Coordinates of C-alpha atoms in Angstrom, one line a residue:
M116 CA 256.2 107.2 -56.5
A117 CA 253.6 109.7 -57.7
V118 CA 250.6 107.9 -59.0
V119 CA 250.5 108.3 -62.7
D120 CA 247.2 110.1 -64.1
G121 CA 245.3 108.0 -66.2
P122 CA 244.2 108.9 -69.9
P123 CA 241.4 111.4 -70.5
L124 CA 238.1 109.5 -70.8
L125 CA 237.6 110.2 -74.3
A126 CA 241.0 109.0 -75.1
L127 CA 240.4 105.8 -73.1
L128 CA 237.1 105.1 -74.9
R129 CA 238.7 105.6 -78.2
A130 CA 241.6 103.1 -77.3
E131 CA 239.3 100.5 -75.8
L132 CA 236.4 100.5 -78.2
A133 CA 238.8 100.6 -81.4
L134 CA 238.6 97.8 -83.8
R135 CA 241.1 94.9 -83.3
P136 CA 241.8 91.6 -84.6
G137 CA 239.0 89.1 -83.8
R138 CA 236.5 91.7 -82.3
I139 CA 234.0 91.7 -84.9
S140 CA 233.6 87.8 -85.0
Q141 CA 233.4 87.8 -81.2
V142 CA 230.8 90.3 -81.2
C143 CA 228.8 88.3 -83.8
R144 CA 229.0 85.1 -81.9
I145 CA 227.8 86.7 -78.6
A146 CA 225.1 88.6 -80.3
I147 CA 223.9 85.7 -82.3
T148 CA 223.8 83.3 -79.4
C149 CA 221.9 85.7 -77.2
T150 CA 219.4 86.1 -79.9
V151 CA 219.1 82.4 -80.4
V152 CA 218.7 81.8 -76.6
V153 CA 216.0 84.4 -76.3
I154 CA 214.0 82.9 -79.2
I155 CA 214.2 79.6 -77.4
G156 CA 213.1 81.2 -74.2
Q157 CA 210.3 83.1 -75.6
I158 CA 208.9 80.2 -77.8
F159 CA 209.0 77.6 -74.9
Q160 CA 208.2 80.3 -72.2
V161 CA 211.3 79.4 -70.1
P162 CA 211.3 81.4 -66.9
L163 CA 214.2 84.1 -66.4
T164 CA 214.8 84.7 -70.0
P165 CA 217.1 87.8 -69.2
Y166 CA 219.4 85.7 -67.2
M167 CA 219.6 83.2 -69.9
A168 CA 220.8 86.0 -72.4
Y169 CA 223.1 87.3 -69.8
A170 CA 224.7 83.9 -69.1
V171 CA 226.0 84.0 -72.8
F172 CA 228.2 87.0 -71.7
L173 CA 229.5 85.2 -68.6
V174 CA 230.4 82.0 -70.6
S175 CA 231.8 83.6 -73.8
G176 CA 235.5 84.0 -74.4
G177 CA 237.7 85.4 -77.0
E178 CA 238.2 82.0 -78.6
A179 CA 236.8 78.3 -78.5
A180 CA 239.0 76.8 -76.0
S181 CA 238.3 79.1 -73.1
T182 CA 234.6 79.3 -74.0
V183 CA 234.3 75.6 -73.8
M184 CA 236.2 75.4 -70.7
V185 CA 234.0 78.1 -69.1
G186 CA 230.9 76.6 -70.3
L187 CA 231.9 73.2 -68.7
V188 CA 232.9 75.0 -65.4
A189 CA 229.6 76.7 -65.4
A190 CA 227.6 73.5 -66.0
L191 CA 229.2 71.7 -63.3
A192 CA 229.0 74.6 -60.9
F193 CA 225.3 75.1 -61.4
T194 CA 224.6 71.4 -61.1
I195 CA 226.4 71.4 -57.8
A196 CA 224.6 74.4 -56.6
V197 CA 221.1 73.2 -57.5
G198 CA 221.7 69.8 -55.5
L199 CA 223.0 71.7 -52.6
S200 CA 220.0 74.2 -52.7
L201 CA 217.5 71.4 -52.6
L202 CA 219.5 70.0 -49.7
F203 CA 219.4 73.2 -47.7
Y204 CA 215.7 73.7 -48.3
V205 CA 215.2 70.5 -46.2
F206 CA 216.7 72.4 -43.2
D207 CA 216.0 76.1 -43.7
A208 CA 212.7 76.3 -45.7
S209 CA 210.8 76.6 -42.5
E210 CA 213.4 78.0 -40.3
P211 CA 214.4 81.7 -41.2
A212 CA 216.8 81.8 -38.2
L213 CA 218.9 79.0 -39.7
R214 CA 218.7 80.3 -43.4
I215 CA 220.9 83.5 -42.8
P216 CA 223.8 81.5 -41.1
L217 CA 223.7 78.9 -43.9
M218 CA 223.9 81.7 -46.6
A219 CA 226.7 83.3 -44.7
L220 CA 228.5 80.0 -44.5
S221 CA 228.0 79.3 -48.2
T222 CA 229.3 82.8 -49.2
F223 CA 232.3 82.5 -46.9
V224 CA 233.1 79.1 -48.0
G225 CA 232.7 79.9 -51.8
M226 CA 234.6 83.3 -51.7
Y227 CA 237.4 81.7 -49.7
L228 CA 237.8 78.8 -52.2
V229 CA 237.7 81.3 -55.1
R230 CA 241.1 82.8 -53.6
V231 CA 242.9 79.5 -52.8
M232 CA 241.8 76.9 -55.5
T233 CA 242.7 76.4 -58.9
L234 CA 238.9 75.7 -59.8
G235 CA 238.0 79.0 -58.2
P236 CA 235.5 79.8 -60.7
V237 CA 233.6 76.6 -60.0
M238 CA 233.3 77.6 -56.4
F239 CA 232.4 81.2 -57.1
L240 CA 229.5 80.0 -59.4
A241 CA 228.3 77.4 -57.1
S242 CA 228.4 79.7 -53.9
F243 CA 226.5 82.6 -55.9
V244 CA 223.8 80.3 -57.2
L245 CA 223.3 78.5 -53.8
V246 CA 222.9 81.9 -51.9
L247 CA 220.7 83.3 -54.5
S248 CA 218.4 80.3 -54.7
Q249 CA 217.9 80.5 -50.8
T250 CA 216.7 84.1 -51.2
L251 CA 213.8 82.6 -53.4
I252 CA 212.3 81.2 -50.1
D253 CA 211.0 84.9 -49.3
E254 CA 209.3 85.2 -52.7
I255 CA 208.1 81.5 -53.0
P256 CA 207.1 80.1 -49.6
N257 CA 205.5 77.1 -51.1
L258 CA 208.1 74.4 -51.1
E259 CA 206.8 72.4 -54.0
A260 CA 206.7 75.5 -56.1
L261 CA 210.1 76.5 -55.0
T262 CA 211.6 73.2 -55.9
H263 CA 210.1 73.6 -59.2
T264 CA 211.7 77.0 -59.7
V265 CA 215.0 75.8 -58.7
L266 CA 215.0 73.0 -61.0
W267 CA 213.8 75.5 -63.8
L268 CA 217.2 77.4 -62.7
W269 CA 219.3 74.4 -64.0
V270 CA 217.5 74.6 -67.4
V271 CA 218.0 78.3 -67.5
V272 CA 221.7 77.9 -67.3
M273 CA 222.1 74.9 -69.4
I274 CA 220.3 76.3 -72.4
P275 CA 222.8 79.3 -72.9
V276 CA 225.8 77.1 -71.8
V277 CA 225.0 74.5 -74.6
A278 CA 224.1 77.1 -77.3
T279 CA 227.3 79.0 -76.5
I280 CA 229.6 76.0 -76.6
L281 CA 227.9 74.7 -80.0
V282 CA 228.3 78.1 -81.5
N283 CA 232.0 78.3 -80.7
L284 CA 232.8 74.7 -81.7
L285 CA 231.1 75.5 -85.1
I286 CA 232.4 79.1 -85.8
G287 CA 234.8 79.8 -82.8
V288 CA 238.2 81.0 -83.1
D289 CA 241.2 78.6 -82.4
P290 CA 243.4 80.1 -79.7
A291 CA 246.5 79.4 -81.6
R292 CA 245.0 81.2 -84.7
L293 CA 243.8 84.1 -82.4
A294 CA 247.4 84.4 -80.9
R295 CA 249.0 84.6 -84.2
R296 CA 246.6 87.1 -85.4
S297 CA 247.2 89.3 -82.3
A298 CA 251.0 88.8 -82.7
H299 CA 250.8 89.9 -86.4
D300 CA 249.0 93.0 -85.2
L301 CA 251.9 93.6 -82.6
L302 CA 254.6 93.2 -85.0
K303 CA 253.1 95.7 -87.5
A304 CA 252.8 98.2 -84.8
L305 CA 256.6 97.4 -84.0
A306 CA 257.5 97.7 -87.7
N307 CA 255.7 101.1 -88.0
A308 CA 257.4 102.5 -84.9
L309 CA 260.9 101.4 -86.1
R310 CA 260.4 103.1 -89.5
C311 CA 259.3 106.4 -87.9
G312 CA 261.8 106.0 -85.0
D313 CA 259.1 106.9 -82.4
F314 CA 258.5 104.2 -79.7
S315 CA 256.5 106.2 -77.4
G316 CA 253.2 104.4 -78.5
L317 CA 254.3 101.0 -77.7
A318 CA 253.8 101.1 -74.0
Q319 CA 250.4 99.5 -73.9
R320 CA 251.3 96.7 -76.6
R321 CA 253.7 95.1 -74.1
E322 CA 250.6 94.4 -71.9
E323 CA 248.8 92.9 -74.9
A324 CA 251.7 90.7 -75.6
V325 CA 251.9 89.4 -72.1
A326 CA 248.2 88.8 -72.1
L327 CA 248.6 86.6 -75.5
M328 CA 250.7 84.2 -73.3
E329 CA 247.6 83.5 -71.3
V330 CA 245.7 82.7 -74.4
R331 CA 248.4 80.2 -75.4
H332 CA 247.8 78.4 -72.1
K333 CA 244.1 77.9 -72.8
A334 CA 244.9 75.9 -75.9
A335 CA 246.0 72.8 -73.7
F336 CA 242.4 72.5 -72.5
L337 CA 241.0 70.8 -75.7
N338 CA 244.2 68.7 -76.5
P339 CA 245.9 66.0 -74.4
G340 CA 249.1 67.7 -75.0
L341 CA 250.8 70.8 -76.7
H342 CA 252.4 70.0 -80.0
G343 CA 255.9 71.4 -80.3
R344 CA 254.8 74.0 -82.8
D345 CA 252.3 75.4 -80.3
A346 CA 254.9 75.7 -77.6
L347 CA 257.1 77.3 -80.1
D348 CA 254.2 79.8 -80.6
G349 CA 254.4 80.9 -77.0
M350 CA 258.2 81.3 -77.1
L351 CA 257.6 83.6 -80.1
I352 CA 255.1 85.7 -78.4
E353 CA 257.4 86.1 -75.4
T354 CA 260.1 87.1 -77.9
V355 CA 257.8 89.8 -79.1
A356 CA 257.1 91.0 -75.5
E357 CA 260.7 91.1 -75.1
L358 CA 261.2 93.3 -78.2
L359 CA 258.6 95.7 -76.9
A360 CA 260.2 95.7 -73.5
L361 CA 263.4 96.8 -75.0
C362 CA 261.9 99.8 -76.8
P363 CA 262.3 102.2 -73.9
L364 CA 266.1 102.1 -74.2
L365 CA 266.3 102.0 -78.1
P366 CA 267.7 105.6 -78.9
R367 CA 265.3 107.7 -80.9
Q368 CA 268.5 108.8 -82.8
T369 CA 269.0 105.2 -84.0
P370 CA 270.1 105.7 -87.7
A371 CA 267.7 104.6 -90.4
A372 CA 270.4 102.2 -91.6
I373 CA 269.7 100.2 -88.6
R374 CA 266.0 100.7 -87.9
L375 CA 264.8 100.0 -91.5
P376 CA 266.2 96.4 -91.8
L377 CA 264.8 95.7 -88.3
A378 CA 261.4 96.9 -89.5
A379 CA 261.7 94.8 -92.6
V380 CA 262.2 91.8 -90.4
A381 CA 259.2 92.6 -88.2
E382 CA 257.0 93.0 -91.3
D383 CA 258.3 89.9 -92.8
C384 CA 257.3 88.1 -89.5
A385 CA 253.8 89.6 -89.3
T386 CA 253.4 88.5 -93.0
F387 CA 254.2 84.9 -92.2
L388 CA 251.8 84.9 -89.2
S389 CA 249.0 86.1 -91.6
G390 CA 249.6 83.2 -93.8
G391 CA 252.3 84.5 -96.2
A392 CA 255.7 83.1 -97.1
P393 CA 258.2 82.2 -94.4
P394 CA 260.7 85.0 -93.4
K395 CA 263.6 85.3 -95.6
P396 CA 267.1 85.7 -94.2
L397 CA 268.0 89.3 -94.3
A398 CA 271.5 90.9 -93.4
L399 CA 270.9 93.2 -90.6
A400 CA 273.3 96.4 -90.3
M401 CA 275.4 96.3 -87.3
P402 CA 275.4 99.4 -85.0
T403 CA 277.2 102.4 -86.3
P404 CA 280.2 104.1 -84.6
D405 CA 278.1 107.3 -83.9
L406 CA 275.9 105.5 -81.4
T407 CA 277.0 105.5 -77.7
P408 CA 278.4 102.2 -76.4
E409 CA 275.5 101.7 -74.4
A410 CA 273.1 102.3 -77.1
T411 CA 275.2 99.9 -79.1
A412 CA 274.5 97.2 -76.5
V413 CA 270.6 97.9 -76.7
V414 CA 270.7 97.8 -80.5
I415 CA 272.5 94.5 -80.6
A416 CA 270.0 93.0 -77.9
F417 CA 267.2 94.1 -80.2
R418 CA 268.8 92.6 -83.2
T419 CA 269.4 89.4 -81.6
A420 CA 265.9 89.0 -80.4
M421 CA 264.6 90.0 -83.7
M422 CA 266.7 87.4 -85.4
R423 CA 265.5 84.7 -82.9
L424 CA 262.0 85.5 -83.6
R425 CA 262.8 85.2 -87.4
D426 CA 264.6 82.0 -87.0
G427 CA 261.9 80.4 -84.7
L428 CA 259.1 81.2 -87.4
S429 CA 261.3 79.7 -90.1
Q430 CA 261.5 76.4 -88.2
R431 CA 257.9 76.3 -87.0
D432 CA 256.5 74.0 -89.7
S433 CA 259.3 71.5 -89.1
I434 CA 258.5 71.0 -85.3
N435 CA 256.0 68.4 -84.4
A436 CA 257.2 67.1 -81.2
A437 CA 254.6 66.6 -78.3
V438 CA 255.1 68.5 -75.1
P439 CA 253.3 67.2 -72.1
R440 CA 250.8 69.2 -70.3
Q441 CA 251.9 70.6 -67.0
R442 CA 249.6 69.8 -64.1
K443 CA 248.5 72.7 -61.7
P444 CA 248.3 72.3 -58.0
I445 CA 244.7 72.2 -56.5
F446 CA 245.6 75.0 -53.9
V447 CA 247.8 78.1 -54.2
G448 CA 250.9 77.9 -52.1
D449 CA 249.7 80.1 -49.1
A450 CA 246.0 78.8 -49.1
F451 CA 246.1 77.8 -45.4
T452 CA 248.8 80.3 -44.1
N453 CA 247.7 83.8 -45.5
P454 CA 245.0 85.4 -43.5
S455 CA 244.0 87.8 -46.4
H456 CA 242.1 85.0 -48.0
A457 CA 239.8 84.5 -45.0
R458 CA 239.4 88.2 -44.4
F459 CA 238.5 88.7 -48.2
A460 CA 235.7 85.9 -47.8
L461 CA 234.5 87.2 -44.5
K462 CA 234.3 91.0 -45.9
T463 CA 232.2 89.6 -49.0
S464 CA 230.1 87.6 -46.6
L465 CA 229.3 90.7 -44.2
A466 CA 228.4 92.7 -47.2
A467 CA 226.0 90.2 -48.9
M468 CA 224.2 89.5 -45.7
A469 CA 223.9 93.1 -44.9
C470 CA 222.3 93.7 -48.2
Y471 CA 219.9 90.6 -47.7
V472 CA 218.8 91.9 -44.3
A473 CA 218.4 95.5 -45.5
Y474 CA 216.0 94.7 -48.3
N475 CA 214.0 92.4 -46.3
L476 CA 213.6 94.8 -43.6
V477 CA 212.2 97.5 -45.9
D478 CA 210.2 94.7 -47.7
W479 CA 211.7 95.6 -51.1
P480 CA 212.5 92.2 -52.8
G481 CA 213.0 94.0 -56.3
I482 CA 216.4 95.3 -55.1
D483 CA 217.8 91.7 -54.6
T484 CA 220.6 92.8 -57.2
A485 CA 222.4 94.1 -54.3
I486 CA 223.5 90.6 -53.4
T487 CA 224.6 90.0 -57.0
T488 CA 226.7 93.1 -56.8
C489 CA 228.5 92.0 -53.7
F490 CA 229.6 88.7 -55.3
F491 CA 230.6 90.0 -58.8
V492 CA 232.6 93.1 -57.6
A493 CA 234.4 91.6 -54.8
L494 CA 238.2 91.8 -55.6
G495 CA 241.4 91.8 -53.6
S496 CA 242.1 95.5 -53.1
L497 CA 239.8 98.5 -52.5
G498 CA 240.8 100.1 -55.5
E499 CA 239.8 97.0 -57.7
T500 CA 236.5 96.6 -56.0
M501 CA 235.7 100.3 -56.5
H502 CA 236.7 100.2 -60.0
K503 CA 234.4 97.2 -60.7
L504 CA 231.6 99.1 -58.9
T505 CA 232.1 101.9 -61.1
L506 CA 231.9 99.9 -64.2
R507 CA 228.8 98.0 -63.0
L508 CA 227.0 101.2 -61.9
S509 CA 227.8 103.1 -65.1
G510 CA 226.9 100.0 -67.4
A511 CA 223.6 99.4 -65.4
I512 CA 222.5 103.0 -65.8
L513 CA 223.2 103.1 -69.5
G514 CA 221.6 99.7 -70.1
G515 CA 218.5 100.7 -68.1
L516 CA 218.2 104.0 -69.9
L517 CA 218.6 102.2 -73.1
G518 CA 216.1 99.5 -72.4
G519 CA 213.8 102.1 -70.9
M520 CA 213.7 104.1 -74.2
C521 CA 213.2 100.8 -76.2
V522 CA 210.1 100.1 -73.6
V523 CA 208.7 103.4 -74.1
F524 CA 209.3 104.1 -77.8
I525 CA 210.0 100.6 -79.6
L526 CA 208.1 97.7 -77.7
P527 CA 204.6 99.0 -78.1
H528 CA 205.0 98.8 -81.9
M529 CA 206.3 95.4 -82.0
T530 CA 203.8 92.4 -83.1
D531 CA 206.1 89.4 -83.4
I532 CA 209.2 87.6 -82.3
G533 CA 211.2 88.5 -85.4
Q534 CA 211.0 92.1 -84.4
L535 CA 212.0 91.4 -80.9
S536 CA 215.0 89.3 -82.1
L537 CA 216.3 92.1 -84.1
L538 CA 216.2 94.5 -81.0
I539 CA 218.0 91.8 -78.9
L540 CA 220.8 91.4 -81.6
S541 CA 221.3 95.1 -81.6
G542 CA 221.5 95.4 -77.8
S543 CA 223.5 92.4 -77.4
A544 CA 226.0 93.6 -80.0
L545 CA 226.3 97.0 -78.3
G546 CA 227.1 95.2 -75.1
A547 CA 229.4 92.7 -76.6
W548 CA 231.5 95.4 -78.2
I549 CA 232.1 97.2 -74.8
S550 CA 232.5 93.7 -73.0
T551 CA 235.3 92.6 -75.4
S552 CA 237.5 95.6 -74.2
S553 CA 240.3 95.3 -71.8
D554 CA 239.6 94.8 -68.1
R555 CA 239.5 98.6 -67.8
L556 CA 236.0 98.6 -69.4
S557 CA 234.6 95.1 -70.2
Y558 CA 232.5 94.9 -67.2
A559 CA 230.6 97.9 -68.0
G560 CA 229.6 96.3 -71.4
M561 CA 228.2 93.1 -69.4
Q562 CA 226.3 95.1 -67.2
L563 CA 224.8 97.3 -69.8
A564 CA 223.6 94.2 -71.6
F565 CA 222.2 92.6 -68.2
A566 CA 220.2 95.8 -67.6
F567 CA 218.8 95.9 -71.0
F568 CA 217.8 92.5 -71.0
L569 CA 216.0 92.9 -67.5
T570 CA 214.2 96.0 -68.9
V571 CA 213.2 94.8 -72.3
L572 CA 212.4 90.8 -71.5
Q573 CA 209.9 91.3 -68.7
G574 CA 207.5 88.5 -69.9
Y575 CA 206.4 86.7 -73.0
A576 CA 204.7 89.8 -74.4
P577 CA 205.6 93.5 -74.9
S578 CA 205.7 95.4 -71.6
T579 CA 205.7 99.2 -70.8
D580 CA 206.7 98.6 -67.0
L581 CA 209.6 100.7 -66.0
T582 CA 209.4 99.3 -62.3
I583 CA 212.0 96.4 -63.0
P584 CA 214.9 98.7 -64.1
R585 CA 214.2 101.3 -61.2
D586 CA 214.4 98.4 -58.7
R587 CA 217.5 96.9 -60.3
I588 CA 219.6 99.9 -60.3
A589 CA 218.5 100.7 -56.9
G590 CA 219.8 97.3 -55.8
I591 CA 223.1 98.1 -57.5
L592 CA 223.5 101.4 -55.6
L593 CA 222.8 99.6 -52.4
G594 CA 225.4 96.9 -53.1
N595 CA 227.9 99.7 -54.1
V596 CA 227.5 101.6 -50.9
V597 CA 227.7 98.5 -48.7
M598 CA 230.7 96.9 -50.4
S599 CA 232.6 100.3 -50.3
L600 CA 231.9 100.7 -46.5
V601 CA 232.9 97.1 -45.8
F602 CA 236.0 96.9 -47.8
S603 CA 237.2 100.3 -46.8
L604 CA 236.6 100.0 -43.1
S605 CA 237.4 96.1 -42.5
W606 CA 241.1 95.1 -43.0
P607 CA 241.4 97.5 -46.0
V608 CA 243.6 96.3 -48.8
S609 CA 244.9 99.3 -50.8
A610 CA 245.8 98.9 -54.7
T611 CA 248.8 101.0 -53.7
D612 CA 249.8 98.0 -51.6
R613 CA 249.4 95.7 -54.7
V614 CA 251.5 98.2 -56.7
R615 CA 254.3 97.7 -54.1
S616 CA 254.1 93.9 -54.2
S617 CA 254.1 93.9 -58.0
I618 CA 257.1 96.1 -58.2
A619 CA 258.8 94.0 -55.6
E620 CA 257.9 90.9 -57.5
A621 CA 259.3 92.3 -60.7
L622 CA 262.5 93.4 -59.0
R623 CA 262.8 89.7 -57.8
A624 CA 262.0 88.4 -61.1
L625 CA 264.7 90.6 -62.9
A626 CA 267.2 89.7 -60.2
L627 CA 266.7 86.0 -61.0
L628 CA 267.1 86.6 -64.6
L629 CA 270.2 88.4 -64.2
S630 CA 271.8 85.8 -62.0
S631 CA 270.6 82.7 -63.4
G632 CA 268.6 83.3 -66.6
A633 CA 266.2 80.5 -65.5
P634 CA 263.4 79.6 -67.9
G635 CA 260.3 81.7 -67.4
T636 CA 261.7 84.6 -65.5
R637 CA 261.4 87.0 -68.4
L638 CA 257.7 86.3 -68.7
A639 CA 257.3 86.5 -64.9
A640 CA 259.0 89.9 -64.9
L641 CA 256.8 91.2 -67.8
R642 CA 253.6 89.9 -65.8
A643 CA 254.7 91.7 -62.8
L644 CA 255.5 95.1 -64.7
G645 CA 252.1 95.0 -66.3
A646 CA 250.5 94.4 -62.9
A647 CA 252.2 97.3 -61.4
H648 CA 251.0 99.6 -64.2
R649 CA 247.5 98.2 -63.7
Y650 CA 247.3 98.6 -60.1
T651 CA 248.7 102.2 -60.4
G652 CA 245.6 103.0 -62.5
L653 CA 243.1 101.1 -60.0
A654 CA 244.6 103.3 -57.2
L655 CA 242.8 106.3 -58.5
F656 CA 239.5 104.7 -57.7
E657 CA 240.2 104.7 -54.1
L658 CA 239.6 108.4 -54.0
K659 CA 241.6 108.9 -51.0
A660 CA 239.6 106.4 -48.8
L661 CA 242.8 105.0 -47.5
P662 CA 245.2 108.0 -47.3
E663 CA 247.8 106.3 -45.1
R664 CA 248.2 103.8 -47.9
A665 CA 249.4 106.5 -50.5
L666 CA 252.7 105.9 -52.2
R667 CA 255.4 108.5 -51.3
K668 CA 257.7 109.2 -54.0
H669 CA 261.0 108.6 -52.0
E670 CA 259.9 105.3 -51.0
V671 CA 259.8 103.4 -54.2
I672 CA 261.1 103.3 -57.8
T673 CA 258.9 104.9 -60.4
L674 CA 257.3 102.8 -63.0
D675 CA 259.2 104.6 -65.8
S676 CA 262.5 103.6 -64.0
L677 CA 261.5 100.0 -63.6
D678 CA 260.6 99.6 -67.3
R679 CA 264.1 100.9 -68.1
I680 CA 265.8 98.5 -65.6
A681 CA 263.9 95.7 -67.2
A682 CA 265.0 96.8 -70.5
A683 CA 268.5 97.0 -69.4
I684 CA 268.5 93.5 -67.8
F685 CA 266.9 92.0 -71.0
T686 CA 269.7 93.8 -73.0
I687 CA 272.2 91.8 -70.8
A688 CA 270.4 88.4 -71.1
D689 CA 270.8 88.7 -74.9
Q690 CA 274.6 89.3 -74.7
A691 CA 277.3 86.6 -74.3
A692 CA 278.5 85.7 -70.6
S693 CA 281.2 87.9 -69.4
P694 CA 283.2 86.5 -66.4
A695 CA 284.9 90.0 -65.9
A696 CA 281.5 91.4 -65.3
A697 CA 280.3 88.9 -62.6
P698 CA 281.0 91.2 -59.7
A699 CA 279.0 93.9 -61.4
D700 CA 276.2 91.4 -62.0
A701 CA 276.3 90.2 -58.5
A702 CA 276.2 93.7 -57.1
A703 CA 273.2 94.6 -59.4
A704 CA 271.3 91.4 -58.5
G705 CA 271.8 92.0 -54.8
W706 CA 270.6 95.7 -55.2
L707 CA 267.5 94.4 -57.0
V708 CA 266.6 91.8 -54.2
A709 CA 267.5 94.4 -51.5
S710 CA 265.3 96.9 -53.1
A711 CA 262.4 94.5 -53.4
D712 CA 262.4 94.1 -49.7
R713 CA 262.6 97.9 -49.1
V714 CA 259.8 98.5 -51.4
M715 CA 257.6 95.9 -49.6
S716 CA 258.5 97.6 -46.2
G717 CA 258.2 101.2 -47.4
V718 CA 261.8 102.0 -46.6
P719 CA 263.6 104.2 -49.1
V720 CA 265.5 102.4 -51.7
Q721 CA 269.3 102.5 -51.5
P722 CA 271.4 104.2 -54.0
A723 CA 273.2 102.4 -57.0
P724 CA 276.1 100.1 -56.3
A725 CA 278.7 102.8 -57.1
D726 CA 281.8 100.5 -56.5
A727 CA 280.5 98.0 -59.2
A728 CA 280.3 100.9 -61.5
A729 CA 283.7 102.2 -61.0
D730 CA 285.2 98.7 -61.4
L731 CA 283.4 98.3 -64.6
E732 CA 284.9 101.5 -66.0
G733 CA 288.3 100.1 -65.2
L734 CA 287.5 97.0 -67.1
L735 CA 286.3 98.7 -70.2
A736 CA 289.4 100.8 -70.5
V737 CA 291.5 97.6 -70.8
T738 CA 289.0 95.4 -72.6
P739 CA 289.5 94.6 -76.4
A740 CA 287.0 96.3 -78.5
D741 CA 285.4 93.0 -79.7
D742 CA 284.6 92.0 -76.1
R743 CA 283.4 95.3 -74.7
I744 CA 279.5 94.8 -75.6
P745 CA 278.7 92.6 -72.7
L746 CA 280.6 95.1 -70.4
Q747 CA 278.7 98.0 -71.9
A748 CA 275.5 96.2 -71.4
R749 CA 276.3 95.9 -67.7
K750 CA 277.2 99.5 -67.6
L751 CA 273.9 100.3 -69.1
L752 CA 272.0 98.5 -66.3
L753 CA 274.0 100.3 -63.7
Q754 CA 273.2 103.7 -65.2
Q755 CA 269.5 102.8 -65.1
I756 CA 269.7 101.8 -61.6
A757 CA 271.4 105.1 -60.9
L758 CA 268.6 107.1 -62.6
A759 CA 266.1 104.9 -60.8
T760 CA 267.5 106.0 -57.4
D761 CA 267.9 109.7 -58.7
A762 CA 264.3 109.7 -59.8
R763 CA 263.1 109.5 -56.0
S764 CA 264.5 112.9 -55.2

C-alpha cells in the first residue's frame, strides 16, 4: 500500500482552524479560566503562575463531563505525587547516587501503568510530578525550603483544577447536547452532499462521527446510569457514521428522485436535533430500473439506515428506561504478556534520564523542559512520537516568539493587572483556538500557550528578560533529539506497523459483522478504519527513519479498497438474511480473516473467492426478482474484494 500524501499545509490549517459547533464557547471557557487563574496568582503571589495557567489547558475538555473527570483525576494524581515526593526526599535528598535510580524507577512504573491501566492518566500525572519534583533538589538544596516549594506545587495545581471545574459546571456544555449539535452538523453536510450528488467531501466526516461515540461514553461519568434516550443517542450517532461509511459506494449517478427525499430526511433529522419538530414520515422513492443491481442494493441499504435514524429520533422522547453502566476492567487484556508495554516504559525512562544527566553535566538547569518533553511526547510508535515532537517544537517556537514580542513591545507600557489580564486573555484565546483542533494540530496550541505564559509571566511585575524563552526552547530541542534517537534505535515501533494492525483489526471486525452481526462490531470496524487512516498520515513523520518498516503495495489492501469493502458489508448487514447466499458469506468472511492474518505478517493477500462469485451468479439467474436484493448485496461485496486484490498490482 502506498502511503497517501497528506493535505497541503494551508489546506490542513484551514480545515483544522475552521469554525465548528461548540468551538467558540470552549475557547471562551479556557481563555476566561486562564485569566482568572493568572489574576489569583498575581494578587496572592502564588509561585509558578505560568504553570497554573497551562494547567487549565491540560484539564479542559470539550464538555463538562470530561472536564470534571480530568480535573478530579489530576487532583488525585498530584496529591499522590506530592505525598510520594516528600517520602522520597527522606531517602535521596542527600544521596544523589540514589536519586537517579528512584527517578528512573518512577518514570518506568508510571509509563508502564499508562499503557496497561484504565486509570493510566492518573499514573502518568503522578509519575511526571514525582520525577519533576525530584529535579528541584538541584535548585533548592535546603530541605525545608524544598518541602515548602513542593507543598506550593499542590496549591499551584489545585487552583486551576478547581477554577476549571467550577467554570464548566456553571457554563460548560452537556456532553449529550454537544453530541447532538455535532450530529446536526454531520447530517447537514450529508444532506448537502445528497442534494448535489457529490460524496467526495464526506471522508473526514466519518472519523468525526466515530469520535462522537467517545463523547457519548463520557456522559456516564456524572450520572449513576445512562438513561434510555441517552443510549439511543449513541445508537443514532452510530447510524450517522454508518450512513457516511456507505457513501463511497453510493453511485454518483443516483437519480435526483432518490437523492432528494433522502436529503430531506437528513435535513429533517438535523432540524430535530437542533430543537425543531420531530421528523415527519416521508415516502422515500425506491431505486429506479436504470441503476445497476449492485447500486440498487447500496441505495436500499442507505434508505434503510436513513429510515432507522428517522424512526429512532421520533421515538427518543418516549424512552426513559435506565441502562446500567458497564464497568471497565482495571488492566488491559495483554497487560502482563505483551513486552511492548515494558519496552515503551524503558525507552521513555532512558530518554528522560539522559536529558536529566545532560543538563546537569553542562550546568544549565534552565533547559529542564527536556524532561517534560520526554514525558508528554512519548507515544506508541515512532511516527506518533515524531508527530507530537513536531507539534511541540513548532508551538513552542511560535509561543516564544509571540511572548518575546509582547515582552519587548507591550509589557514595558503596562501599569496594572487589568492590562495584563487583557494580554493573557488574548494569548489564551489564540492557544485555545488551536488546541481545540483535532489530534493532528491540537498539541501545538497547548505548547504555544505554555511558551507564551512562560515568557510573559516571569514574576509579579513586567519583565524584559528573554533568557527564559531561550532556555525553554533549547530544552525542548534537547528532548526532541533524545527522544528521536531512543525511539528509533531501541525496539523501534513504526506507524506503518500500526497501519497493518489497524487494517487487520478492521478486517476481523468486518468478518464478525458479516458472519454474526454481533452488537458493537460496526463501531469496532469504523474505529479501526479511522485508526488506519490516522496512522497512515503519522507514518509520514518518520522521515524514512525506519525504511525496513515501509509498507509495500503488494502486501496490503489499500485504504480506499478497505473503505469500499466496509461499505459493502454494511450494505449486506442492512439486507434481509438470505440462506441461499450463506456459502458466499462464509467464503467472504473466511477471506477477510485470512487477509487480516496475512496483512499482519506482511504476506501478500490472496485473490477474491472466485468460486463463491460464480455460485452467486448462478443463484441470481434463477432467483425471483423480489428476492434478488440480498444476493446482489453479496455480489457487491465480492466485487469490492476482487477490486481490493486487483489494486495491489
